[in-house]
Coordinates of C-alpha atoms in Angstrom, one line a residue:
X4 CA 40.7 9.3 4.6
X5 CA 39.8 5.7 3.6
X6 CA 36.6 5.2 1.7
X7 CA 33.9 3.2 3.4
X8 CA 32.7 0.1 1.5
X9 CA 29.5 -1.2 3.0
X10 CA 29.0 -4.9 2.8
X11 CA 25.7 -5.8 1.0
X12 CA 25.4 -8.9 3.1
X13 CA 25.6 -6.9 6.3
X14 CA 23.1 -4.3 5.0
X15 CA 20.7 -7.2 4.2
X16 CA 20.9 -8.4 7.8
X17 CA 20.4 -4.8 9.0
X18 CA 17.3 -4.1 6.9
X19 CA 15.8 -7.6 7.4
X20 CA 16.0 -7.2 11.2
X21 CA 14.2 -3.9 11.0
X22 CA 11.5 -5.3 8.6
X23 CA 10.8 -8.3 10.9
X24 CA 11.0 -6.3 14.1
X25 CA 13.6 -8.7 15.6
X26 CA 17.2 -9.7 14.7
X27 CA 16.6 -13.1 16.1
X28 CA 13.9 -13.6 13.5
X29 CA 16.2 -12.0 10.9
X30 CA 18.9 -14.6 11.8
X31 CA 16.4 -17.4 11.3
X32 CA 15.2 -16.0 8.0
X33 CA 18.8 -15.5 6.7
X34 CA 20.0 -18.9 7.9
X35 CA 22.5 -17.4 10.3
X36 CA 23.1 -17.6 14.1
X37 CA 22.0 -14.7 16.2
X38 CA 25.6 -14.1 17.3
X39 CA 26.7 -13.8 13.6
X40 CA 24.0 -11.2 12.9
X41 CA 25.0 -9.3 16.1
X42 CA 28.6 -9.3 14.9
X43 CA 27.5 -7.9 11.5
X44 CA 25.7 -5.1 13.2
X45 CA 28.7 -4.2 15.3
X46 CA 30.8 -4.1 12.1
X47 CA 28.2 -1.9 10.4
X48 CA 28.2 0.6 13.3
X49 CA 32.0 0.7 13.2
X50 CA 31.9 1.4 9.4
X51 CA 29.3 4.1 9.9
X52 CA 31.3 5.7 12.6
X53 CA 28.2 6.5 14.7
X54 CA 25.5 4.7 16.7
X55 CA 22.8 3.2 14.6
X56 CA 20.6 2.0 17.5
X57 CA 19.5 3.4 20.9
X58 CA 17.6 1.8 23.8
X59 CA 13.8 2.0 23.7
X60 CA 12.3 0.2 26.7
X61 CA 13.4 -3.4 26.5
X62 CA 14.3 -3.2 22.9
X63 CA 16.1 -1.0 20.4
X64 CA 15.1 1.7 17.9
X65 CA 17.0 3.4 15.1
X66 CA 18.9 6.6 15.7
X67 CA 18.6 9.4 13.1
X68 CA 21.8 8.0 11.5
X69 CA 20.3 4.5 11.6
X70 CA 17.2 5.8 9.7
X71 CA 19.4 7.4 7.1
X72 CA 21.5 4.3 6.6
X73 CA 18.4 2.1 6.4
X74 CA 17.1 4.2 3.5
X75 CA 20.4 3.8 1.7
X76 CA 20.5 0.1 2.5
X77 CA 17.1 -0.3 0.8
X78 CA 18.3 1.5 -2.3
X79 CA 21.6 -0.4 -2.5
X80 CA 20.0 -3.8 -2.0
X81 CA 17.3 -2.9 -4.6
X82 CA 20.0 -1.8 -7.1
X83 CA 21.9 -5.0 -6.5
X84 CA 18.8 -7.1 -7.0
X85 CA 18.0 -5.2 -10.2
X86 CA 21.5 -5.7 -11.5
X87 CA 21.3 -9.5 -10.8
X88 CA 17.9 -9.7 -12.4
X89 CA 19.2 -7.9 -15.5
X90 CA 22.1 -10.4 -15.8
X91 CA 19.8 -13.4 -15.3
X92 CA 17.1 -12.1 -17.6
X93 CA 19.1 -10.1 -20.2
X94 CA 17.6 -12.3 -22.9
X95 CA 14.2 -12.7 -21.3
X96 CA 11.4 -12.0 -23.8
X97 CA 7.7 -12.0 -23.7
X98 CA 4.6 -10.0 -22.9
X99 CA 2.9 -9.2 -19.6
X100 CA -0.5 -7.7 -19.3
X101 CA -1.0 -6.0 -15.9
X102 CA -4.2 -4.7 -14.4
X103 CA -4.5 -2.5 -11.3
X104 CA -6.8 -0.1 -9.6
X105 CA -6.5 3.6 -9.7
X106 CA -5.1 3.7 -6.1
X107 CA -1.8 2.3 -7.5
X108 CA -1.5 4.0 -10.9
X109 CA 0.6 7.0 -9.7
X110 CA 2.1 5.5 -6.6
X111 CA 3.4 2.1 -7.9
X112 CA 3.3 2.0 -11.7
X113 CA 6.2 4.4 -12.6
X114 CA 8.7 2.9 -10.2
X115 CA 7.8 -0.7 -10.9
X116 CA 7.6 -0.4 -14.7
X117 CA 10.9 1.5 -14.6
X118 CA 12.7 -1.2 -12.7
X119 CA 11.2 -3.9 -14.8
X120 CA 12.0 -2.4 -18.2
X121 CA 15.6 -1.7 -17.2
X122 CA 16.1 -5.3 -16.1
X123 CA 14.1 -6.9 -18.9
X124 CA 14.2 -4.5 -21.9
X125 CA 12.9 -7.2 -24.3
X126 CA 9.7 -7.8 -22.4
X127 CA 6.7 -5.8 -23.4
X128 CA 4.2 -4.6 -20.8
X129 CA 0.6 -3.6 -21.3
X130 CA -0.9 -1.9 -18.2
X131 CA -4.6 -1.3 -17.6
X132 CA -5.9 0.9 -14.8
X133 CA -9.5 0.2 -14.1
X134 CA -12.1 -0.6 -11.3
X135 CA -12.1 -4.0 -9.6
X136 CA -15.2 -5.4 -11.5
X137 CA -13.6 -4.7 -14.9
X138 CA -10.2 -6.2 -13.8
X139 CA -11.9 -9.3 -12.5
X140 CA -13.8 -9.8 -15.8
X141 CA -10.6 -9.3 -17.9
X142 CA -8.6 -11.6 -15.7
X143 CA -11.3 -14.4 -16.0
X144 CA -11.3 -13.9 -19.8
X145 CA -7.5 -14.2 -19.8
X146 CA -7.1 -10.7 -21.1
X147 CA -4.8 -10.0 -18.2
X148 CA -1.9 -12.0 -16.7
X149 CA -1.8 -10.1 -13.4
X150 CA -4.2 -8.0 -11.4
X151 CA -3.6 -6.1 -8.2
X152 CA -7.0 -5.5 -6.6
X153 CA -8.8 -4.9 -3.3
X154 CA -10.6 -8.1 -2.1
X155 CA -14.3 -7.4 -1.8
X156 CA -15.4 -11.0 -1.1
X157 CA -16.4 -11.7 -4.6
X158 CA -15.4 -15.0 -6.3
X159 CA -12.3 -14.7 -8.3
X160 CA -9.7 -17.0 -9.9
X161 CA -8.0 -19.1 -7.2
X162 CA -4.5 -18.2 -8.4
X163 CA -4.0 -15.3 -6.0
X164 CA -2.2 -14.3 -2.8
X165 CA -2.8 -11.7 -0.2
X166 CA -0.2 -9.0 -0.2
X167 CA -1.4 -7.1 2.8
X168 CA -4.4 -6.1 4.9
X169 CA -5.0 -2.4 5.3
X170 CA -7.7 -0.5 7.4
X171 CA -10.4 1.5 5.7
X172 CA -10.4 5.1 7.0
X173 CA -12.7 8.1 6.8
X174 CA -11.0 10.6 4.6
X175 CA -11.5 14.4 4.7
X176 CA -9.8 17.5 3.3
X177 CA -6.3 18.5 4.4
X178 CA -7.1 22.3 4.6
X179 CA -8.8 23.2 7.9
X180 CA -11.0 25.9 6.3
X181 CA -12.5 23.2 4.0
X182 CA -14.4 21.9 7.0
X183 CA -16.3 25.1 7.6
X184 CA -19.3 23.6 5.9
X185 CA -22.5 23.5 8.0
X186 CA -22.7 19.7 7.9
X187 CA -19.3 19.4 9.6
X188 CA -19.9 22.0 12.2
X189 CA -23.2 20.3 13.1
X190 CA -21.3 17.0 13.6
X191 CA -18.7 18.6 15.8
X192 CA -21.4 20.2 18.0
X193 CA -23.4 17.0 18.3
X194 CA -20.7 14.4 18.4
X195 CA -20.5 12.0 21.3
X196 CA -23.6 11.0 23.2
X197 CA -26.0 13.1 21.1
X198 CA -26.9 12.2 17.6
X199 CA -26.6 14.6 14.8
X200 CA -29.7 15.1 12.5
X201 CA -27.6 16.4 9.6
X202 CA -27.0 13.5 7.2
X203 CA -23.4 12.7 6.6
X204 CA -22.5 13.7 3.0
X205 CA -20.5 10.9 1.3
X206 CA -18.1 11.2 -1.6
X207 CA -17.9 7.7 -3.2
X208 CA -17.4 6.0 -6.5
X209 CA -20.4 5.3 -8.7
X210 CA -22.3 2.1 -8.3
X211 CA -21.6 -0.8 -8.7
X212 CA -19.0 -0.4 -6.0
X213 CA -18.6 -2.8 -3.0
X214 CA -17.1 -0.1 -0.9
X215 CA -20.3 1.9 -1.1
X216 CA -22.2 -1.0 0.5
X217 CA -19.6 -1.5 3.2
X218 CA -19.7 2.2 4.2
X219 CA -23.5 2.7 4.1
X220 CA -24.0 -0.6 6.0
X221 CA -21.7 0.6 8.7
X222 CA -23.5 3.9 9.0
X223 CA -26.9 2.2 9.1
X224 CA -25.8 -0.1 11.9
X225 CA -24.6 2.9 13.8
X226 CA -27.9 4.8 13.2
X227 CA -26.1 7.6 11.4
X228 CA -28.0 9.3 8.6
X229 CA -26.2 9.8 5.4
X230 CA -26.6 11.0 1.8
X231 CA -24.6 10.8 -1.4
X232 CA -23.1 14.2 -1.9
X233 CA -20.8 13.4 -4.8
X234 CA -20.3 10.3 -7.0
X235 CA -17.9 9.7 -9.9
X236 CA -16.2 6.9 -11.8
X237 CA -12.9 8.7 -11.2
X238 CA -10.9 8.4 -8.0
X239 CA -9.1 11.7 -8.8
X240 CA -12.5 13.4 -9.0
X241 CA -13.4 12.0 -5.5
X242 CA -10.3 13.4 -4.0
X243 CA -11.0 16.8 -5.6
X244 CA -14.5 16.8 -4.1
X245 CA -13.3 15.6 -0.7
X246 CA -10.5 18.3 -0.7
X247 CA -13.2 20.9 -1.4
X248 CA -15.2 19.9 1.7
X249 CA -18.2 18.5 -0.2
X250 CA -18.2 15.4 2.1
X251 CA -16.2 12.5 3.5
X252 CA -14.8 9.6 1.5
X253 CA -13.5 6.2 2.5
X254 CA -10.4 4.5 1.4
X255 CA -7.3 2.8 2.7
X256 CA -4.2 4.9 3.5
X257 CA -2.5 3.6 0.3
X258 CA -1.9 6.4 -2.2
X259 CA -3.7 9.2 -0.6
X260 CA -2.9 12.6 -2.3
X261 CA -1.5 15.4 -0.3
X262 CA -4.7 17.5 -0.2
X263 CA -6.8 14.9 1.8
X264 CA -6.2 13.2 5.2
X265 CA -7.6 10.5 7.5
X266 CA -10.2 11.8 9.9
X267 CA -10.4 10.9 13.6
X268 CA -13.7 9.1 13.5
X269 CA -14.2 9.1 17.3
X270 CA -14.0 12.9 17.4
X271 CA -17.1 13.2 15.3
X272 CA -19.0 10.0 16.1
X273 CA -18.3 8.0 13.0
X274 CA -18.5 4.2 13.0
X275 CA -15.4 1.9 12.8
X276 CA -14.7 0.4 9.4
X277 CA -13.2 -3.0 8.5
X278 CA -9.9 -3.9 7.0
X279 CA -9.5 -4.8 3.3
X280 CA -7.1 -7.3 1.8
X281 CA -5.0 -6.4 -1.1
X282 CA -4.7 -9.3 -3.5
X283 CA -2.4 -10.1 -6.4
X284 CA -4.1 -12.5 -8.8
X285 CA -2.7 -14.5 -11.7
X286 CA -4.6 -15.7 -14.7
X287 CA -3.1 -19.1 -14.3
X288 CA -1.2 -21.0 -11.6
X289 CA 1.9 -21.7 -13.7
X290 CA 2.7 -18.2 -14.8
X291 CA 5.6 -17.6 -17.3
X292 CA 8.9 -16.1 -16.0
X293 CA 8.2 -12.5 -17.0
X294 CA 4.9 -12.6 -15.2
X295 CA 6.4 -13.9 -12.0
X296 CA 9.2 -11.4 -12.1
X297 CA 6.7 -8.5 -12.4
X298 CA 4.6 -10.0 -9.6
X299 CA 7.6 -10.1 -7.3
X300 CA 8.4 -6.4 -8.1
X301 CA 4.8 -5.4 -7.4
X302 CA 4.7 -7.1 -4.0
X303 CA 8.0 -5.6 -3.0
X304 CA 6.9 -2.1 -4.1
X305 CA 3.6 -2.4 -2.1
X306 CA 5.4 -3.3 1.1
X307 CA 8.0 -0.6 0.8
X308 CA 5.3 2.1 0.0
X309 CA 3.0 1.4 2.9
X310 CA 5.9 0.5 5.3
X311 CA 3.8 -2.3 6.8
X312 CA 4.3 -3.9 10.1
X313 CA 5.2 -7.6 10.0
X314 CA 1.7 -8.6 11.2
X315 CA 0.2 -7.0 8.1
X316 CA 2.4 -8.8 5.6
X317 CA 1.2 -12.2 4.2

């Protein structure tokens, strides 16, 4: 039986079309004709020996085999890029100081730093996990080269770009029995047209925290009473308190631990919350090569982790 050798160029067309939601847009992005990309996909299905797509209304969606191949395609393209970067930057040297918020410490940092250090072993990285106010201050003082932070509308260095926009969500415990607390049962009984008198217990970061103001302002506009049930400087502590049923927290879907989950706000009469922009800031416009390389890896990792729709990417 002959061994299948997948063509990386074909895999790139395949994955780009899925990411953009259209193979016509993928052809334009890759500088190819639509018919050339179509021929590549037929070749890929022939190599796979099974259907990769099925009809879904007027469009196509991936089969189970297609989903499996897409995951391998991402890995193969990533490894190819990493190998190329290693060859181009084998002698790259320098120092990169990275700051990011706690949301990304466990979800992004290990993979990104691992890829970067393998490709550029002579570049030293210092990483700082802190809250947005501290990261802003350190960036302005040039104590950081890069900072990945949530945009809260505060003035920052102009050398930044938006990576994505993500919705804020009400977050509660994963375990059903954690919502046996009287405050939750009261909300369930009185949700809908009738207002609950039981103040909503909130689990939020210590002040100063712009997210606290966003959440409490939304509740005040909706006429929903609230109280601070648990505050901490640690995001991990917030997740522990939320998981225990002490109250509800608010965060984007990025990096949620397994023991908490988004809550259907309409089921218990909670107000809608806005979206937040995730920004990548540089200390200076003309960043050095190691800084730009790490910035590229960070943006790629964010997009892969949250599996964003094209409309959310910027």
